[in-house]
Coordinates of C-alpha atoms in Angstrom, one line a residue:
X521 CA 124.6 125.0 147.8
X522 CA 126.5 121.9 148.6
X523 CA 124.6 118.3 148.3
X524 CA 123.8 116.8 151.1
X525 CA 123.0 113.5 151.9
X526 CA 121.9 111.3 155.0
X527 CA 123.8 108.1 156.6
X528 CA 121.1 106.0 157.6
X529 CA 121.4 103.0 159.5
X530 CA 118.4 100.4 159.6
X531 CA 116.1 103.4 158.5
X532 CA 117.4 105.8 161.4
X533 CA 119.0 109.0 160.1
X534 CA 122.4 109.6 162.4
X535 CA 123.6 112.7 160.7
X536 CA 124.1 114.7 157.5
X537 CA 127.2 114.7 155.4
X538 CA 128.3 117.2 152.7
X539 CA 129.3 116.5 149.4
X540 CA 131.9 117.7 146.8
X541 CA 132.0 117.9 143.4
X542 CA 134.9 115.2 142.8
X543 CA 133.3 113.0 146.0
X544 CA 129.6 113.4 146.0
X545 CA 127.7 113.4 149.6
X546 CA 125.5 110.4 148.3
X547 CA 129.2 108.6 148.0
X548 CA 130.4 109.5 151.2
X549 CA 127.2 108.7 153.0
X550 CA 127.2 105.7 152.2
X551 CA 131.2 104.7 152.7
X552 CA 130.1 106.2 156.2
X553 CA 127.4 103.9 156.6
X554 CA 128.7 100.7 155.6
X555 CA 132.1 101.5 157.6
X556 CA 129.8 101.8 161.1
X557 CA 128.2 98.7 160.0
X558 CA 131.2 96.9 159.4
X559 CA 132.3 97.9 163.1
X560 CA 129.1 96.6 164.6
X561 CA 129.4 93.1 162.8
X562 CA 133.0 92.9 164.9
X563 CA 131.9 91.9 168.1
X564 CA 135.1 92.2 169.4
X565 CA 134.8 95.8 169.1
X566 CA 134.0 97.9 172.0
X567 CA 131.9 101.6 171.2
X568 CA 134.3 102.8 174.0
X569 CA 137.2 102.5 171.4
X570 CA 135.2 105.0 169.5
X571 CA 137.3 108.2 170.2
X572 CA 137.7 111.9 168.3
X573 CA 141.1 113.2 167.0
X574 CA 141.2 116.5 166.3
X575 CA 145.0 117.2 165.9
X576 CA 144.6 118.5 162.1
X577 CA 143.6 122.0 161.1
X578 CA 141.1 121.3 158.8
X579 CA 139.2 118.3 160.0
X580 CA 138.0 116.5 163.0
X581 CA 138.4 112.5 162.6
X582 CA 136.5 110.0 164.2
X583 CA 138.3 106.7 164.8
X584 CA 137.1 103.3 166.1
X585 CA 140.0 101.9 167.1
X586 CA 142.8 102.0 164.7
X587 CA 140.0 102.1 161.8
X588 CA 139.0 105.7 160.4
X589 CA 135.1 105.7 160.7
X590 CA 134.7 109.4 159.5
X591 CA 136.0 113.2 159.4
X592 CA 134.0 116.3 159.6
X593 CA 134.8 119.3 157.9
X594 CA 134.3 123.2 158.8
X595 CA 131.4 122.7 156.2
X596 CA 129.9 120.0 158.0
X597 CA 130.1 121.9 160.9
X598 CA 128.7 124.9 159.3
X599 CA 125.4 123.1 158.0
X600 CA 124.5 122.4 161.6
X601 CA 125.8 125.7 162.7
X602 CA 128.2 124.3 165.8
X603 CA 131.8 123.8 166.7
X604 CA 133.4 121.5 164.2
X605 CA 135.3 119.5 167.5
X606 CA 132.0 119.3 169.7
X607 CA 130.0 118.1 166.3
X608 CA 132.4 115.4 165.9
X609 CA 131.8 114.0 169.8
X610 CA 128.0 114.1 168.9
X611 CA 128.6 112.0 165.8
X612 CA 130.5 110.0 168.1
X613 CA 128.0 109.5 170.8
X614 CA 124.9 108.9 167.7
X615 CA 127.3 106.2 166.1
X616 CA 127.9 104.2 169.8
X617 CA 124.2 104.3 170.2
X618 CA 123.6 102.8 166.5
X619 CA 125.8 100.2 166.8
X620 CA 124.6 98.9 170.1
X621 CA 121.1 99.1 168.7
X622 CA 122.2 97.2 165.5
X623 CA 123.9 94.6 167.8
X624 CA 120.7 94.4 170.1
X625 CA 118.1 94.0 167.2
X626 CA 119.5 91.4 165.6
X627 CA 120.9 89.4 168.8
X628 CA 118.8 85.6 169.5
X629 CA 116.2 87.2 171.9
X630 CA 115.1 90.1 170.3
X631 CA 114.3 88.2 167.3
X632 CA 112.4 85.5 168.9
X633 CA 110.6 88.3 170.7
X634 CA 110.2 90.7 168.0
X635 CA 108.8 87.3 166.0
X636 CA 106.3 86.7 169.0
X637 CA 105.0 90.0 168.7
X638 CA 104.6 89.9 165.2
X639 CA 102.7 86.7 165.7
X640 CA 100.4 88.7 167.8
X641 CA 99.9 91.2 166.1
X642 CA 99.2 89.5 162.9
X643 CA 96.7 87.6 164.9
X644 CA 94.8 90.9 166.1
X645 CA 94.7 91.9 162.7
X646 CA 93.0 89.0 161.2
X647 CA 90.3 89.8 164.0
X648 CA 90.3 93.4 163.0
X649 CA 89.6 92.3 159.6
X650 CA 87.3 89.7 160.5
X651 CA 84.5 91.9 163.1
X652 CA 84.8 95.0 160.2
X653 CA 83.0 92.5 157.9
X654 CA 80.8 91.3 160.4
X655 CA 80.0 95.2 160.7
X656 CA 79.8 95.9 157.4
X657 CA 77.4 93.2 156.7
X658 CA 75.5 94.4 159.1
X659 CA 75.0 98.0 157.9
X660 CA 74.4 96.7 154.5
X661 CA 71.8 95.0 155.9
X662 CA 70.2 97.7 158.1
X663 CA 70.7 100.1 154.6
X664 CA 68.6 97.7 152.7
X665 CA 65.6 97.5 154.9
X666 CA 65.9 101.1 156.8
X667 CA 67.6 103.4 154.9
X668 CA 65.4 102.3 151.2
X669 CA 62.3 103.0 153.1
X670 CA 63.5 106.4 154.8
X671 CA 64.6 107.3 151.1
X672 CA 60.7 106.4 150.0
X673 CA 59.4 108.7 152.6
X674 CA 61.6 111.5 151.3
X675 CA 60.9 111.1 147.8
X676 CA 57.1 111.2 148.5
X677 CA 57.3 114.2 150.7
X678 CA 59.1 115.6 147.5
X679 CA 56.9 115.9 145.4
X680 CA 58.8 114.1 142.8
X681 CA 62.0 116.3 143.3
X682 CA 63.5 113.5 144.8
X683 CA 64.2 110.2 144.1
X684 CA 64.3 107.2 146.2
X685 CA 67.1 105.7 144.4
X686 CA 69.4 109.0 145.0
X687 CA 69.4 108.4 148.3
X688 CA 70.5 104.6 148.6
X689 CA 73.1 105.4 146.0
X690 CA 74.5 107.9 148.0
X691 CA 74.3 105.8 151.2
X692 CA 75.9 103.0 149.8
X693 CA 78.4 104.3 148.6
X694 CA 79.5 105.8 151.8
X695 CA 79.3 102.6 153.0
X696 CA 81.9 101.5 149.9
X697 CA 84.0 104.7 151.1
X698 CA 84.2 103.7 154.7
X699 CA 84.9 100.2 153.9
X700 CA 88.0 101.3 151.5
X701 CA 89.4 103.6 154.0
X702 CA 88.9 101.4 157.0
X703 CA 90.7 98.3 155.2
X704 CA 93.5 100.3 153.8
X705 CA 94.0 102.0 157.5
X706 CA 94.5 98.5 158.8
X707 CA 96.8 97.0 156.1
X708 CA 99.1 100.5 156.2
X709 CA 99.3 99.6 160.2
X710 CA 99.9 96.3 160.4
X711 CA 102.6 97.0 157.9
X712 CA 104.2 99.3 159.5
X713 CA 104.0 97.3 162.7
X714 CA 105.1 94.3 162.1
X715 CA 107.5 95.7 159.1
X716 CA 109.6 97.8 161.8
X717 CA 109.8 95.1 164.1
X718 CA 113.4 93.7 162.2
X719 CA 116.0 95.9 161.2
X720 CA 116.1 94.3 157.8
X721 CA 112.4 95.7 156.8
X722 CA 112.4 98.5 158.9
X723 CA 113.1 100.9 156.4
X724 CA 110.5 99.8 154.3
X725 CA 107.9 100.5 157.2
X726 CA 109.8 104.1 157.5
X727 CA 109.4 104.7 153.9
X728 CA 105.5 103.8 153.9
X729 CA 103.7 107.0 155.5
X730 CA 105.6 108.9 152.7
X731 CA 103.7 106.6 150.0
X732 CA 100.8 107.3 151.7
X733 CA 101.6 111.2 152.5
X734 CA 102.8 112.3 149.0
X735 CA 99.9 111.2 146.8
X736 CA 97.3 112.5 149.4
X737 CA 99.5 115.9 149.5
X738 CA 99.3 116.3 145.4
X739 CA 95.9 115.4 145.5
X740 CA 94.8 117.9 148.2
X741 CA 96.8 120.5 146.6
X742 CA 95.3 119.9 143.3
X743 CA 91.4 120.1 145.4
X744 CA 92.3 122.9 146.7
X745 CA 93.7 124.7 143.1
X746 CA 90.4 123.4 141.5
X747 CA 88.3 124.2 144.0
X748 CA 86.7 127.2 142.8
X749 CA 85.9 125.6 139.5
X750 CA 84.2 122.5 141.3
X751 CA 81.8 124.9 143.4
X752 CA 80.7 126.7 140.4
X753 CA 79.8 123.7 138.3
X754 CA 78.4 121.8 141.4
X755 CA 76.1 125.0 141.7
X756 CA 75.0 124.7 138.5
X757 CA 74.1 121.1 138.2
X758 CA 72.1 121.4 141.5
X759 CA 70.3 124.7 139.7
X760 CA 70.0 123.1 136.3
X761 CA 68.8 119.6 138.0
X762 CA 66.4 121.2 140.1
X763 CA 65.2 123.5 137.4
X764 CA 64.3 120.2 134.9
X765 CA 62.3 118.5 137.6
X766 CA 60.4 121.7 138.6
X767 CA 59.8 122.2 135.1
X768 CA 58.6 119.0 134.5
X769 CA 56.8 118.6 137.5
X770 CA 54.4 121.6 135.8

């Protein structure tokens, strides 16, 4: 099928274009996008200028003003499976809404408010960060005089098959997992927090649950593909580990 391609205004998606091979949708998109932008820096221009001619048999145009913002085609129309006319007065209505959200975000108070907030949050973070050491100090302390003795009383009761140093090696490195997760959990959301607070970084904080998403989603798919393989040789390293240590045991 035809390309497609998205015109995206401070990291919102408004709608989809087609493409062609002599004027590819990437292209268009993108003329699209910096003509509704260039409307929105005019602040002489009202959105209720923004009207829909429809007076030519093949396309639907979208004017602001005297200014051609954008036409749709019957194949625009047919990618979202709706009357070529009514599509064009939705376009209309998404491109009024973006460019009085453009105007508002980056108007005097919402930046010194945004920049208030971010202050905040930034300040909540460091506190995060800040009582999650304090807690993992804590447990790393309770591990070394608990969780080494609990290990002891298991390795006795044993018989030998099991070794006191197992144990805190597994516990601490949950405590290593937890910590990693915990710490990247609160850098991904303060990120995205304070990141999508001005439309000039927004899209970054859009784009940051798909670097997170993607390598998780390979990585789970590849688990799950090799699982099989991992149950059968973590079978037999728990038979052949426990087989050794009964045998010398005898």
């Amino acid at each position: 099928g035809a390309s497609v391609a998205p015109v995206i205004v401070d990291g919102n998606k408004l709608f989809r274009v087609r493409g062609m091979p002599s004027y590819p949708a990437t292209r268009r998109a993108a003329e699209i996008r910096q003509r509704i932008i260039d409307v929105a820096n005019d602040g002489s221009f009202d959105t209720a200028q923004l009207i829909v001619l429809n007076d030519e048999p093949v396309r639907t145009t979208v004017l602001a003003g005297d200014l051609e913002l954008f036409s749709i085609f019957e194949e625009d129309a047919a990618l979202e499976n709706i009357g070529r006319e009514l599509l064009a007065h939705v376009y209309r209505d998404l491109v009024a809404e973006a460019i009085e959200n453009y105007r508002a975000d980056r108007s005097t108070v919402k930046l010194v408010n945004n920049s208030l907030v971010g202050l905040a949050v930034t300040a909540l973070f460091a506190a995060l960060l800040w009582a999650f050491s304090r807690l993992i100090k804590w447990l790393v302390a309770w591990t070394e005089r608990d969780v080494r003795r609990v290990g002891q009383d298991l390795a006795n009761k044993s018989f030998g098959l099991f070794h006191a140093g197992q144990f805190w090696t597994f516990v601490a490195g949950l405590l290593r997992l937890i910590r990693t997760i915990v710490y990247l959990a609160l850098i991904y959301f303060y990120l995205n927090a304070v990141l999508g607070l001005f439309p000039w970084t927004r899209p970054v904080a859009r784009s940051l649950i798909r670097f997170i998403i993607n390598p998780l989603e390979s990585l789970w798919l590849g688990f799950i593909s090799a699982l099989p393989n991992l149950i059968f040789l973590g079978i037999l390293w728990i038979v052949t580990s426990y087989l050794l240590k009964f045998l010398r045991a005898i």
